[in-house]
PDB file of C-alpha atoms in Angstrom:
ATOM      1  CA  UNK A   1      13.133   5.979  -5.747  1.00  0.00           C
ATOM      2  CA  UNK A   2      11.380   3.083  -7.280  1.00  0.00           C
ATOM      3  CA  UNK A   3       9.094   0.514  -5.399  1.00  0.00           C
ATOM      4  CA  UNK A   4       8.414  -2.923  -5.293  1.00  0.00           C
ATOM      5  CA  UNK A   5       4.980  -4.565  -6.349  1.00  0.00           C
ATOM      6  CA  UNK A   6       4.100  -7.886  -5.496  1.00  0.00           C
ATOM      7  CA  UNK A   7       0.281  -9.379  -6.504  1.00  0.00           C
ATOM      8  CA  UNK A   8      -0.325 -12.428  -5.538  1.00  0.00           C
ATOM      9  CA  UNK A   9      -2.782 -15.417  -6.478  1.00  0.00           C
ATOM     10  CA  UNK A  10      -3.785 -17.801  -4.468  1.00  0.00           C
ATOM     11  CA  UNK A  11      -6.065 -20.782  -5.531  1.00  0.00           C
ATOM     12  CA  UNK A  12      -6.828 -23.750  -3.106  1.00  0.00           C
ATOM     13  CA  UNK A  13      -8.790 -26.713  -3.305  1.00  0.00           C
ATOM     14  CA  UNK A  14      -9.232 -29.626  -1.110  1.00  0.00           C
ATOM     15  CA  UNK A  15      -9.213 -32.760  -2.696  1.00  0.00           C
ATOM     16  CA  UNK A  16     -12.808 -33.410  -3.447  1.00  0.00           C
ATOM     17  CA  UNK A  17     -11.699 -30.902  -6.420  1.00  0.00           C
ATOM     18  CA  UNK A  18      -9.378 -32.597  -8.253  1.00  0.00           C
ATOM     19  CA  UNK A  19     -12.172 -33.613 -10.291  1.00  0.00           C
ATOM     20  CA  UNK A  20     -10.860 -32.653 -13.767  1.00  0.00           C
ATOM     21  CA  UNK A  21     -13.582 -30.131 -14.077  1.00  0.00           C
ATOM     22  CA  UNK A  22     -12.253 -28.766 -11.134  1.00  0.00           C
ATOM     23  CA  UNK A  23      -8.782 -28.778 -12.897  1.00  0.00           C
ATOM     24  CA  UNK A  24      -9.808 -27.207 -16.007  1.00  0.00           C
ATOM     25  CA  UNK A  25     -12.134 -24.083 -13.361  1.00  0.00           C
ATOM     26  CA  UNK A  26      -8.536 -23.536 -12.347  1.00  0.00           C
ATOM     27  CA  UNK A  27      -6.986 -22.989 -15.086  1.00  0.00           C
ATOM     28  CA  UNK A  28      -9.198 -20.560 -16.302  1.00  0.00           C
ATOM     29  CA  UNK A  29      -8.109 -18.143 -13.340  1.00  0.00           C
ATOM     30  CA  UNK A  30      -7.011 -15.463 -13.860  1.00  0.00           C
ATOM     31  CA  UNK A  31      -2.390 -15.374 -12.942  1.00  0.00           C
ATOM     32  CA  UNK A  32      -2.367 -11.332 -13.326  1.00  0.00           C
ATOM     33  CA  UNK A  33      -4.502  -8.206 -12.271  1.00  0.00           C
ATOM     34  CA  UNK A  34      -5.367  -4.862 -12.426  1.00  0.00           C
ATOM     35  CA  UNK A  35      -3.759  -3.251  -8.677  1.00  0.00           C
ATOM     36  CA  UNK A  36      -6.652  -1.774  -6.764  1.00  0.00           C
ATOM     37  CA  UNK A  37      -6.866   0.060  -3.411  1.00  0.00           C
ATOM     38  CA  UNK A  38      -7.699  -0.653  -1.245  1.00  0.00           C
ATOM     39  CA  UNK A  39      -7.040  -4.095  -1.773  1.00  0.00           C
ATOM     40  CA  UNK A  40      -3.953  -3.909  -2.703  1.00  0.00           C
ATOM     41  CA  UNK A  41      -1.982  -1.855   0.181  1.00  0.00           C
ATOM     42  CA  UNK A  42       1.076  -0.416   1.066  1.00  0.00           C
ATOM     43  CA  UNK A  43       3.888  -2.441   2.983  1.00  0.00           C
ATOM     44  CA  UNK A  44       7.277  -2.536   4.602  1.00  0.00           C
ATOM     45  CA  UNK A  45       7.702   1.393   4.317  1.00  0.00           C
ATOM     46  CA  UNK A  46       6.009   1.905   1.627  1.00  0.00           C
ATOM     47  CA  UNK A  47       8.202   0.683   0.516  1.00  0.00           C
ATOM     48  CA  UNK A  48       6.133  -1.681  -1.599  1.00  0.00           C
ATOM     49  CA  UNK A  49       2.926  -2.732  -2.803  1.00  0.00           C
ATOM     50  CA  UNK A  50       1.118  -6.328  -1.554  1.00  0.00           C
ATOM     51  CA  UNK A  51      -1.772  -6.966  -3.883  1.00  0.00           C
ATOM     52  CA  UNK A  52      -3.113 -10.470  -3.457  1.00  0.00           C
ATOM     53  CA  UNK A  53      -6.152 -12.013  -4.528  1.00  0.00           C
ATOM     54  CA  UNK A  54      -7.602 -14.858  -5.154  1.00  0.00           C
ATOM     55  CA  UNK A  55      -8.244 -17.984  -1.495  1.00  0.00           C
ATOM     56  CA  UNK A  56      -7.400 -17.961   1.515  1.00  0.00           C
ATOM     57  CA  UNK A  57      -9.103 -20.899   3.122  1.00  0.00           C
ATOM     58  CA  UNK A  58      -7.586 -21.234   5.880  1.00  0.00           C
ATOM     59  CA  UNK A  59      -6.809 -17.507   6.899  1.00  0.00           C
ATOM     60  CA  UNK A  60      -3.849 -14.964   7.396  1.00  0.00           C
ATOM     61  CA  UNK A  61      -1.983 -18.102   5.084  1.00  0.00           C
ATOM     62  CA  UNK A  62       0.878 -15.502   4.373  1.00  0.00           C
ATOM     63  CA  UNK A  63       3.814 -14.392   5.692  1.00  0.00           C
ATOM     64  CA  UNK A  64       5.558 -10.849   5.392  1.00  0.00           C
ATOM     65  CA  UNK A  65       8.402 -10.451   6.560  1.00  0.00           C
ATOM     66  CA  UNK A  66      11.711  -7.687   6.617  1.00  0.00           C
ATOM     67  CA  UNK A  67      14.415  -9.789   7.934  1.00  0.00           C
ATOM     68  CA  UNK A  68      17.262  -7.578   7.580  1.00  0.00           C
ATOM     69  CA  UNK A  69      17.551  -3.914   6.074  1.00  0.00           C
ATOM     70  CA  UNK A  70      18.243  -5.475   2.504  1.00  0.00           C
ATOM     71  CA  UNK A  71      15.490  -8.493   2.320  1.00  0.00           C
ATOM     72  CA  UNK A  72      12.503  -8.734   1.611  1.00  0.00           C
ATOM     73  CA  UNK A  73      10.731 -12.058   2.360  1.00  0.00           C
ATOM     74  CA  UNK A  74       6.980 -12.911   1.020  1.00  0.00           C
ATOM     75  CA  UNK A  75       5.848 -17.029   1.829  1.00  0.00           C
ATOM     76  CA  UNK A  76       8.962 -18.902   0.312  1.00  0.00           C
ATOM     77  CA  UNK A  77      10.018 -15.597  -1.758  1.00  0.00           C
ATOM     78  CA  UNK A  78      12.761 -13.154  -1.353  1.00  0.00           C
ATOM     79  CA  UNK A  79      13.396  -9.405  -3.058  1.00  0.00           C
ATOM     80  CA  UNK A  80      16.905  -8.291  -2.778  1.00  0.00           C
ATOM     81  CA  UNK A  81      15.691  -4.758  -2.421  1.00  0.00           C
ATOM     82  CA  UNK A  82      19.645  -3.298  -3.411  1.00  0.00           C
ATOM     83  CA  UNK A  83      19.776  -4.775  -6.373  1.00  0.00           C
ATOM     84  CA  UNK A  84      16.473  -6.293  -6.952  1.00  0.00           C
ATOM     85  CA  UNK A  85      16.746 -10.189  -7.960  1.00  0.00           C
ATOM     86  CA  UNK A  86      13.561 -12.395  -6.730  1.00  0.00           C
ATOM     87  CA  UNK A  87      14.953 -15.618  -4.835  1.00  0.00           C
ATOM     88  CA  UNK A  88      12.480 -18.450  -4.244  1.00  0.00           C
ATOM     89  CA  UNK A  89      13.131 -21.479  -1.798  1.00  0.00           C
ATOM     90  CA  UNK A  90      11.393 -24.502  -1.063  1.00  0.00           C
ATOM     91  CA  UNK A  91      13.191 -25.031   2.398  1.00  0.00           C
ATOM     92  CA  UNK A  92      13.309 -22.331   5.089  1.00  0.00           C
ATOM     93  CA  UNK A  93      16.609 -25.363   5.103  1.00  0.00           C
ATOM     94  CA  UNK A  94      19.570 -22.928   4.812  1.00  0.00           C
ATOM     95  CA  UNK A  95      22.301 -25.772   3.341  1.00  0.00           C
ATOM     96  CA  UNK A  96      19.242 -25.912   0.084  1.00  0.00           C
ATOM     97  CA  UNK A  97      20.273 -22.753  -2.558  1.00  0.00           C
ATOM     98  CA  UNK A  98      17.383 -20.499  -3.727  1.00  0.00           C
ATOM     99  CA  UNK A  99      16.300 -20.641  -6.956  1.00  0.00           C
ATOM    100  CA  UNK A 100      16.778 -17.160  -8.886  1.00  0.00           C
ATOM    101  CA  UNK A 101      13.339 -16.540 -10.589  1.00  0.00           C
ATOM    102  CA  UNK A 102      14.956 -13.715 -11.593  1.00  0.00           C
ATOM    103  CA  UNK A 103      15.620  -8.993 -12.423  1.00  0.00           C
ATOM    104  CA  UNK A 104      13.126  -7.322 -11.647  1.00  0.00           C
ATOM    105  CA  UNK A 105      13.861  -3.808 -12.292  1.00  0.00           C
ATOM    106  CA  UNK A 106      11.413  -2.168 -15.080  1.00  0.00           C
ATOM    107  CA  UNK A 107      10.305  -5.807 -15.815  1.00  0.00           C
ATOM    108  CA  UNK A 108       7.815  -8.523 -13.764  1.00  0.00           C
ATOM    109  CA  UNK A 109       8.524 -11.632 -13.552  1.00  0.00           C
ATOM    110  CA  UNK A 110       5.722 -14.575 -12.578  1.00  0.00           C
ATOM    111  CA  UNK A 111       6.090 -17.747 -10.993  1.00  0.00           C
ATOM    112  CA  UNK A 112       4.228 -20.277  -9.898  1.00  0.00           C
ATOM    113  CA  UNK A 113       4.365 -23.140  -7.082  1.00  0.00           C
ATOM    114  CA  UNK A 114       2.056 -25.588  -5.660  1.00  0.00           C
ATOM    115  CA  UNK A 115       1.829 -26.897  -2.238  1.00  0.00           C
ATOM    116  CA  UNK A 116      -0.646 -29.534  -0.279  1.00  0.00           C
ATOM    117  CA  UNK A 117      -1.311 -28.783   3.367  1.00  0.00           C
ATOM    118  CA  UNK A 118      -2.702 -30.610   6.521  1.00  0.00           C
ATOM    119  CA  UNK A 119      -5.111 -28.945   8.214  1.00  0.00           C
ATOM    120  CA  UNK A 120      -7.495 -29.716  11.090  1.00  0.00           C
ATOM    121  CA  UNK A 121     -11.517 -28.200  11.287  1.00  0.00           C
ATOM    122  CA  UNK A 122     -14.374 -30.019  12.608  1.00  0.00           C
ATOM    123  CA  UNK A 123     -12.605 -32.766  13.911  1.00  0.00           C
ATOM    124  CA  UNK A 124     -11.216 -33.689  10.744  1.00  0.00           C
ATOM    125  CA  UNK A 125      -7.535 -33.558   9.517  1.00  0.00           C
ATOM    126  CA  UNK A 126      -7.952 -33.201   5.444  1.00  0.00           C
ATOM    127  CA  UNK A 127      -5.431 -31.698   2.401  1.00  0.00           C
ATOM    128  CA  UNK A 128      -5.464 -28.415   1.693  1.00  0.00           C
ATOM    129  CA  UNK A 129      -3.838 -28.151  -2.062  1.00  0.00           C
ATOM    130  CA  UNK A 130      -2.951 -24.845  -3.721  1.00  0.00           C
ATOM    131  CA  UNK A 131      -1.539 -22.737  -6.552  1.00  0.00           C
ATOM    132  CA  UNK A 132       0.792 -19.576  -5.387  1.00  0.00           C
ATOM    133  CA  UNK A 133       1.466 -17.453  -8.277  1.00  0.00           C
ATOM    134  CA  UNK A 134       3.543 -14.525  -7.399  1.00  0.00           C
ATOM    135  CA  UNK A 135       4.206 -11.456 -10.109  1.00  0.00           C
ATOM    136  CA  UNK A 136       5.666  -9.359  -9.316  1.00  0.00           C
ATOM    137  CA  UNK A 137       7.910  -5.478 -10.359  1.00  0.00           C
ATOM    138  CA  UNK A 138      10.289  -3.022  -9.081  1.00  0.00           C
ATOM    139  CA  UNK A 139       8.640   0.276 -11.265  1.00  0.00           C
ATOM    140  CA  UNK A 140      10.023   4.380 -10.936  1.00  0.00           C
ATOM    141  CA  UNK A 141       6.303   5.312 -11.618  1.00  0.00           C
ATOM    142  CA  UNK A 142       3.198   3.018 -10.283  1.00  0.00           C
ATOM    143  CA  UNK A 143       1.988   1.636 -13.809  1.00  0.00           C
ATOM    144  CA  UNK A 144      -1.840   0.138 -11.919  1.00  0.00           C
ATOM    145  CA  UNK A 145      -2.422  -2.016 -15.456  1.00  0.00           C
ATOM    146  CA  UNK A 146       1.102  -2.679 -15.193  1.00  0.00           C
ATOM    147  CA  UNK A 147       0.934  -7.068 -14.874  1.00  0.00           C
ATOM    148  CA  UNK A 148      -2.184  -6.741 -17.958  1.00  0.00           C
ATOM    149  CA  UNK A 149      -1.006  -3.860 -20.309  1.00  0.00           C
ATOM    150  CA  UNK A 150       2.736  -5.773 -20.475  1.00  0.00           C
ATOM    151  CA  UNK A 151       4.038  -9.291 -21.061  1.00  0.00           C
ATOM    152  CA  UNK A 152       6.183 -11.025 -18.310  1.00  0.00           C
ATOM    153  CA  UNK A 153      10.267 -11.020 -18.477  1.00  0.00           C
ATOM    154  CA  UNK A 154      10.128 -14.615 -17.520  1.00  0.00           C
ATOM    155  CA  UNK A 155       7.429 -17.228 -16.513  1.00  0.00           C
ATOM    156  CA  UNK A 156       8.607 -19.706 -14.326  1.00  0.00           C
ATOM    157  CA  UNK A 157       6.815 -23.150 -13.270  1.00  0.00           C
ATOM    158  CA  UNK A 158       7.828 -24.351  -9.874  1.00  0.00           C
ATOM    159  CA  UNK A 159       6.284 -27.817  -8.478  1.00  0.00           C
ATOM    160  CA  UNK A 160       7.799 -28.654  -4.673  1.00  0.00           C
ATOM    161  CA  UNK A 161       8.237 -32.160  -2.788  1.00  0.00           C
ATOM    162  CA  UNK A 162       4.860 -31.693  -1.204  1.00  0.00           C
ATOM    163  CA  UNK A 163       2.526 -31.243  -4.330  1.00  0.00           C
ATOM    164  CA  UNK A 164       0.180 -32.866  -5.766  1.00  0.00           C
TER     165      UNK A 164
END
């Protein structure tokens, strides 16, 4: 039986960290890592491994769910368990068609998007910007270095209307 591996990298910053130096530092940060337990964990009745890296300044930023027996939802991404296809949805609006990223069957795809949030903290509101990267693959046998030792089948960079 194959297992879905989802690696999520979150880079977050506020308005004061939008200088050229800050941008260059974020660009130098890795977009893939080896899968390491116990930070990585099994989810959805051991159908999936989730490996999260990077920032989570507001805590519990990513929401994981299984809306039906054939779909896993991770933030703005959906994985169809029967055909092993990764999709990205910019909106929860069901009238907007998701963007198909690609097949995850023994090949990995990387998808990146930007977003921003209004955050209330310490009596003040501020914008929290983020870049989220997901590396995803279905494997027959777990290889902790799959994202290190192989090239992605596809790299997709999406820019949201809400990104800065």
